[in-house]
PDB file of C-alpha atoms in Angstrom:
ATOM      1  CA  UNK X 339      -6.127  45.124 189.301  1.00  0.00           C
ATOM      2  CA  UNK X 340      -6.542  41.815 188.998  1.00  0.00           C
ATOM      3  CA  UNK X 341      -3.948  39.676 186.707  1.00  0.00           C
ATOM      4  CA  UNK X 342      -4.307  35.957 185.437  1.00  0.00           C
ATOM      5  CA  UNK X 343      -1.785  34.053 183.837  1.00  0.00           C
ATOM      6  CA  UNK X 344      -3.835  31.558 181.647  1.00  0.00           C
ATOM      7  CA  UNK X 345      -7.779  31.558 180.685  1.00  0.00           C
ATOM      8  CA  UNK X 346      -8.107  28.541 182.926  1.00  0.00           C
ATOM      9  CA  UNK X 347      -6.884  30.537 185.944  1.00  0.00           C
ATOM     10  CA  UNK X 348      -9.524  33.638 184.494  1.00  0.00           C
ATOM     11  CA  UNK X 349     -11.944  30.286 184.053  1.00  0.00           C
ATOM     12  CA  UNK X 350     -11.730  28.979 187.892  1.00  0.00           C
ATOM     13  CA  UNK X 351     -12.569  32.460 189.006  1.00  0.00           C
ATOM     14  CA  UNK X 352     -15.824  32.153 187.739  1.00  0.00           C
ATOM     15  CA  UNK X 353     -18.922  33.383 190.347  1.00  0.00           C
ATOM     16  CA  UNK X 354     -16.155  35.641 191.774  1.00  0.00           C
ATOM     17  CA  UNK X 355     -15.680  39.239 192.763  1.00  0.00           C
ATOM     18  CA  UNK X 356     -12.581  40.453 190.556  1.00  0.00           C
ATOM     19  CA  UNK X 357     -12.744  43.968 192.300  1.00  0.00           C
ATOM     20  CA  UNK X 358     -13.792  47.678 191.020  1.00  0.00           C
ATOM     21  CA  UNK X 359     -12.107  50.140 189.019  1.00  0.00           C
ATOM     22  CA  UNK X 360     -11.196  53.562 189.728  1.00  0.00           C
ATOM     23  CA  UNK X 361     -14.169  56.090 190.708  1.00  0.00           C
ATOM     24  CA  UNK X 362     -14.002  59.159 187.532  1.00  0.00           C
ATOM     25  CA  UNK X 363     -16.278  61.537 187.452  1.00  0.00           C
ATOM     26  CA  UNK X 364     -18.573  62.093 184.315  1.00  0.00           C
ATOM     27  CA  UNK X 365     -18.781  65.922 183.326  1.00  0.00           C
ATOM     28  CA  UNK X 366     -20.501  68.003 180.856  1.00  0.00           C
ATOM     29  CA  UNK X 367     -18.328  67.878 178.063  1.00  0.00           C
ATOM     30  CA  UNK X 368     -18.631  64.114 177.853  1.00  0.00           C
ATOM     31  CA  UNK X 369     -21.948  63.927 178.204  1.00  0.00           C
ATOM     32  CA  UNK X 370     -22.243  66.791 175.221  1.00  0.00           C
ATOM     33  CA  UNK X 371     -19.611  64.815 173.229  1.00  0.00           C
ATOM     34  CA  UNK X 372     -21.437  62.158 173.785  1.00  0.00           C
ATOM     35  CA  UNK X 373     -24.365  63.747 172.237  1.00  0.00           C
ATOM     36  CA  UNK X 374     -22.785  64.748 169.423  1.00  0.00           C
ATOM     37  CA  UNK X 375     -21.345  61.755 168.583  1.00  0.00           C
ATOM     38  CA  UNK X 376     -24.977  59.990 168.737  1.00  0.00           C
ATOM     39  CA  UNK X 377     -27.240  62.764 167.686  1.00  0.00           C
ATOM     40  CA  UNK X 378     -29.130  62.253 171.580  1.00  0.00           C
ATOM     41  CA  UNK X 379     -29.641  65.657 172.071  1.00  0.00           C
ATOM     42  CA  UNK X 380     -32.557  65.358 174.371  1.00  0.00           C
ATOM     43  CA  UNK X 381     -32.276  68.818 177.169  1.00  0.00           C
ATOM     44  CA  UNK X 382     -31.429  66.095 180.191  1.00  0.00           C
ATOM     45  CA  UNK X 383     -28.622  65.548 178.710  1.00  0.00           C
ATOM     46  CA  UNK X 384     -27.443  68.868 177.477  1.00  0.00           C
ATOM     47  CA  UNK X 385     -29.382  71.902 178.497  1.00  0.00           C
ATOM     48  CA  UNK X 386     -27.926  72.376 182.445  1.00  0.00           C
ATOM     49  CA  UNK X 387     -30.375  75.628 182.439  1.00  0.00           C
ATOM     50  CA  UNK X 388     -33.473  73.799 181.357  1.00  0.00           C
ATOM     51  CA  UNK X 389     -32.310  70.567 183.339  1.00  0.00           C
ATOM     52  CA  UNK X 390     -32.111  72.241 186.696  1.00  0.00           C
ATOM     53  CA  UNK X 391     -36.083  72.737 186.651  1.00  0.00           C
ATOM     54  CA  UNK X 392     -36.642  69.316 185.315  1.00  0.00           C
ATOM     55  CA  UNK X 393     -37.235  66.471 186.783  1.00  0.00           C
ATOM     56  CA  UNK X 394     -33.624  65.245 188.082  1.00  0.00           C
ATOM     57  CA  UNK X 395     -32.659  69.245 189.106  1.00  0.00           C
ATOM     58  CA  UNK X 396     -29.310  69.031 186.655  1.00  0.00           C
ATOM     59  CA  UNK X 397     -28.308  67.540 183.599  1.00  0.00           C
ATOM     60  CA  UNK X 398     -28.080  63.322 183.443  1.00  0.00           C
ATOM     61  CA  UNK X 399     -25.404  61.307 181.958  1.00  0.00           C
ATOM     62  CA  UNK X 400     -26.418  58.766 178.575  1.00  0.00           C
ATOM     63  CA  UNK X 401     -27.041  55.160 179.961  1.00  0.00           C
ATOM     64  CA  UNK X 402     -25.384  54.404 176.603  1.00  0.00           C
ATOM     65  CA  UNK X 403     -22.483  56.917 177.559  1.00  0.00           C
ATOM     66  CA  UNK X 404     -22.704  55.008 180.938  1.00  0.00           C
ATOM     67  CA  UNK X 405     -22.391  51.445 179.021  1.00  0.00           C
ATOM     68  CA  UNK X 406     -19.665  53.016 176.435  1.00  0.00           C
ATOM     69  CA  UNK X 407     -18.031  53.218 179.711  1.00  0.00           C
ATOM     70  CA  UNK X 408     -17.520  49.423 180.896  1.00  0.00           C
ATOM     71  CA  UNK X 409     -14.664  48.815 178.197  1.00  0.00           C
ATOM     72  CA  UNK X 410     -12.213  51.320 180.113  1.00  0.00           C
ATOM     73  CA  UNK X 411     -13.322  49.965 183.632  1.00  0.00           C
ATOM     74  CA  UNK X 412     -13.206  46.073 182.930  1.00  0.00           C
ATOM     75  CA  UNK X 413      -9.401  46.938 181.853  1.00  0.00           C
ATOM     76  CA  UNK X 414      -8.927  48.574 185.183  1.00  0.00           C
ATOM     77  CA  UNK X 415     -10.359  45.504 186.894  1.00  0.00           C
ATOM     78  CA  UNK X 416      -8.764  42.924 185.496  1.00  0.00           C
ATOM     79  CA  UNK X 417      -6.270  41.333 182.889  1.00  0.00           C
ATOM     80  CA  UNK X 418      -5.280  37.876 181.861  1.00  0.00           C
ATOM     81  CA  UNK X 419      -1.831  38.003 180.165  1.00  0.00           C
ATOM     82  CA  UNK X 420      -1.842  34.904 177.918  1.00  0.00           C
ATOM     83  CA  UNK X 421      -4.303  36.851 175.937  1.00  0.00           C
ATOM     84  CA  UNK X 422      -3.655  38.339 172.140  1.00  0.00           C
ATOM     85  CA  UNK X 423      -7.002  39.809 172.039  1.00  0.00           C
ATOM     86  CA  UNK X 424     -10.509  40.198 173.763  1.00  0.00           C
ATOM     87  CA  UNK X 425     -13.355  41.173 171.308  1.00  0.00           C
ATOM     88  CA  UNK X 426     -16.667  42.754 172.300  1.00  0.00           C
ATOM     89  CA  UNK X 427     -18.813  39.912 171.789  1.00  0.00           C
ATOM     90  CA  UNK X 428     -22.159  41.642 173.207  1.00  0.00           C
ATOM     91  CA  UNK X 429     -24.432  42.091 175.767  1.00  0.00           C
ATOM     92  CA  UNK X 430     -27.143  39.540 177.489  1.00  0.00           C
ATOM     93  CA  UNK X 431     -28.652  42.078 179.566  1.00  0.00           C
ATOM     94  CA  UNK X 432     -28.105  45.586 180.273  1.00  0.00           C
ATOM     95  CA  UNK X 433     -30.628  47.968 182.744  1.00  0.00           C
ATOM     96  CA  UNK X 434     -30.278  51.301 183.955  1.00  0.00           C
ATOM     97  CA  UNK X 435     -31.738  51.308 187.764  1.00  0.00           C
ATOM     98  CA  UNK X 436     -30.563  54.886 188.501  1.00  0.00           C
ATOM     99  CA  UNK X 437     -29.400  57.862 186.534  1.00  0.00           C
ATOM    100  CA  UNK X 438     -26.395  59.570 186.812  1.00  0.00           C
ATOM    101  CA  UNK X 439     -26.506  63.226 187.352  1.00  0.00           C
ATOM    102  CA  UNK X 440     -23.633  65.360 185.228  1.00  0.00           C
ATOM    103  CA  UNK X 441     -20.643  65.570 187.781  1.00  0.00           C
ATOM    104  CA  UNK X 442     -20.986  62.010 190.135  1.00  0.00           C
ATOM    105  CA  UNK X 443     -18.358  59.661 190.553  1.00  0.00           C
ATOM    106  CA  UNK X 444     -18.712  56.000 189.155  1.00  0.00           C
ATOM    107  CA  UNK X 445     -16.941  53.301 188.917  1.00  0.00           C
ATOM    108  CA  UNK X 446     -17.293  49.704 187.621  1.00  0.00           C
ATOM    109  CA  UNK X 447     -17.171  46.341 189.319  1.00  0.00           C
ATOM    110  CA  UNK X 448     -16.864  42.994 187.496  1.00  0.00           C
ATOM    111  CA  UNK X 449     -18.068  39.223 188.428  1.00  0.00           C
ATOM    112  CA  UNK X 450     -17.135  36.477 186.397  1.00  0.00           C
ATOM    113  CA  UNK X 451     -20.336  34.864 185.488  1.00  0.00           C
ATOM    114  CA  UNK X 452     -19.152  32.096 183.073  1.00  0.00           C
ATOM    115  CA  UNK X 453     -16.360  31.224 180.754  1.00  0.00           C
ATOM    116  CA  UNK X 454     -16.536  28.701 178.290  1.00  0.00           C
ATOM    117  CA  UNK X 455     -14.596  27.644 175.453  1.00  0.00           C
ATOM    118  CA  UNK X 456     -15.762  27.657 171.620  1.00  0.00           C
ATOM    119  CA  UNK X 457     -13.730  26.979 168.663  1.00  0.00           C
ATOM    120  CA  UNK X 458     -13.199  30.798 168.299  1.00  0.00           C
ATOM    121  CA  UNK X 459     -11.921  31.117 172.000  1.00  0.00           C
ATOM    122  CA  UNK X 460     -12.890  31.507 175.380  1.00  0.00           C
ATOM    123  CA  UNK X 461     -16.409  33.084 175.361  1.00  0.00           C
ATOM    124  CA  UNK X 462     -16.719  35.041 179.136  1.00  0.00           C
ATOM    125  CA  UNK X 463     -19.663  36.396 180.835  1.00  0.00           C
ATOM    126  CA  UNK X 464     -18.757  39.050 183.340  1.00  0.00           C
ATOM    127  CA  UNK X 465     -21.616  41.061 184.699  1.00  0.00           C
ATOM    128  CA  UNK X 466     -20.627  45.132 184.670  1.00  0.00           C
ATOM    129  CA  UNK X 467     -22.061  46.910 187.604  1.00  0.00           C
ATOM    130  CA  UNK X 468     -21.923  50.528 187.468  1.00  0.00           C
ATOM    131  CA  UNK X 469     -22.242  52.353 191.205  1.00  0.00           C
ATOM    132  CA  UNK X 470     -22.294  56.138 191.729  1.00  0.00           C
ATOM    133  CA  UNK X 471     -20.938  57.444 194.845  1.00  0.00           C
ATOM    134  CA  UNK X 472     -23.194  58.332 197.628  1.00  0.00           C
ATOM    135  CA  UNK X 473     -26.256  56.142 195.553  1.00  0.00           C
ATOM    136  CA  UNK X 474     -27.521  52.743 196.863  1.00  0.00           C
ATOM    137  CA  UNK X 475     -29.162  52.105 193.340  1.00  0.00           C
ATOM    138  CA  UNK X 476     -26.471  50.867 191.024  1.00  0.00           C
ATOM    139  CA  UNK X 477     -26.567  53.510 187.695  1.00  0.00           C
ATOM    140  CA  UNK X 478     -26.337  50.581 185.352  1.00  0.00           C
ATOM    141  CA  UNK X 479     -25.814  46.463 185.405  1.00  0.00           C
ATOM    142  CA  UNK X 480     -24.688  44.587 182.392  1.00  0.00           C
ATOM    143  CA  UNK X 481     -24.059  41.034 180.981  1.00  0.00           C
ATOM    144  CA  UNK X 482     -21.138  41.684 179.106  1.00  0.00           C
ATOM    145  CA  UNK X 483     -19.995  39.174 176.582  1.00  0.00           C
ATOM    146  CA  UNK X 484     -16.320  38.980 175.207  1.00  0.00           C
ATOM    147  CA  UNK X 485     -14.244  36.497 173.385  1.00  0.00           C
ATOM    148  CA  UNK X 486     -11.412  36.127 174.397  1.00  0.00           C
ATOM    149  CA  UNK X 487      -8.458  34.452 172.520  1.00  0.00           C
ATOM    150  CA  UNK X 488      -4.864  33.000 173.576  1.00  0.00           C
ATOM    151  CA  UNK X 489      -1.434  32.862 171.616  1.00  0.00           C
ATOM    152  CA  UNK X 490      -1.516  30.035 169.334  1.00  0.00           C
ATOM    153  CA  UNK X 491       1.139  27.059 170.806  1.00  0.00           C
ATOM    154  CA  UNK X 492       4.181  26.648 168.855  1.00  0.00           C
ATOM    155  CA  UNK X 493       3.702  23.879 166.714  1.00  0.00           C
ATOM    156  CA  UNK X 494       6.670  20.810 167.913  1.00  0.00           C
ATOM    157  CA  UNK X 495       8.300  22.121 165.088  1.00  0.00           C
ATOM    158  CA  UNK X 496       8.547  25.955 165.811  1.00  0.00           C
ATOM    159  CA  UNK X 497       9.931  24.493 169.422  1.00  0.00           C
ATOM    160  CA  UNK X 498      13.027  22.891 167.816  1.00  0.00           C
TER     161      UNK X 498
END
């Protein structure tokens, strides 16, 4: 994992690298959790039987399951310590080049895109790319958006 101290250090890393997460493995349960947590019960997602003579030969992971995802790995990638809170701001852009059959490995890797401060906080851009092992076609890529914000200063007075 990656660790800042400040948002400007998180800031100067912008257009780098920051590393991957952890590979995990998405199974069936999920996936039919998943479903009925959404109400996407379409048979690719939760009929192995029916799935095995379709067109990806087994059951496929959600993209959105795949997206719900990125929260979990961008904390295993990387952390900046003088914040009190990062808030899912949104997305810019999310595709899904490549499904993910039930059972692959995936794992997340982040790139600062931007960073820039607004009177709320530190609005980041870190683009979310989802590989799955053994695949050259990434299972999804997304321009995440969070805001990030620090510990208020003391004021001169708290310091005394």
């Amino acid at each position: 994992m990656r660790s800042f101290a400040t948002l400007a250090e998180f800031t100067e890393a912008t257009g780098e690298h920051l590393g991957y997460s952890d590979w995990l493995v998405v199974t069936q349960d999920s996936v039919d959790r998943f479903a009925g947590a959404t109400g996407d019960l379409q048979w690719i997602h939760v009929d192995p039987e029916r799935a095995a003579t379709g067109p990806f030969g087994t059951t496929i992971v959600h993209g959105y399951l795949t997206l719900g995802l990125l929260p979990a790995m961008m904390r295993a990638i990387f952390a900046i310590e003088s914040v009190t809170m990062g808030v899912n701001f949104g997305l810019d852009k999310v595709r899904f080049p490549h499904p993910v059959k039930v059972g692959a490995r995936v794992r997340g890797g982040a790139r600062v895109t931007s960073v820039r401060e607004t009177p709320a906080g530190h609005l980041a851009a870190v683009r979310m790319t989802v590989e799955i092992e053994g695949e050259t076609r990434a299972a999804c890529v997304a321009d995440t958006l969070s805001l990030f914000l620090a510990a208020p200063k003391p004021s001169p007075q708290e310091g005394s």
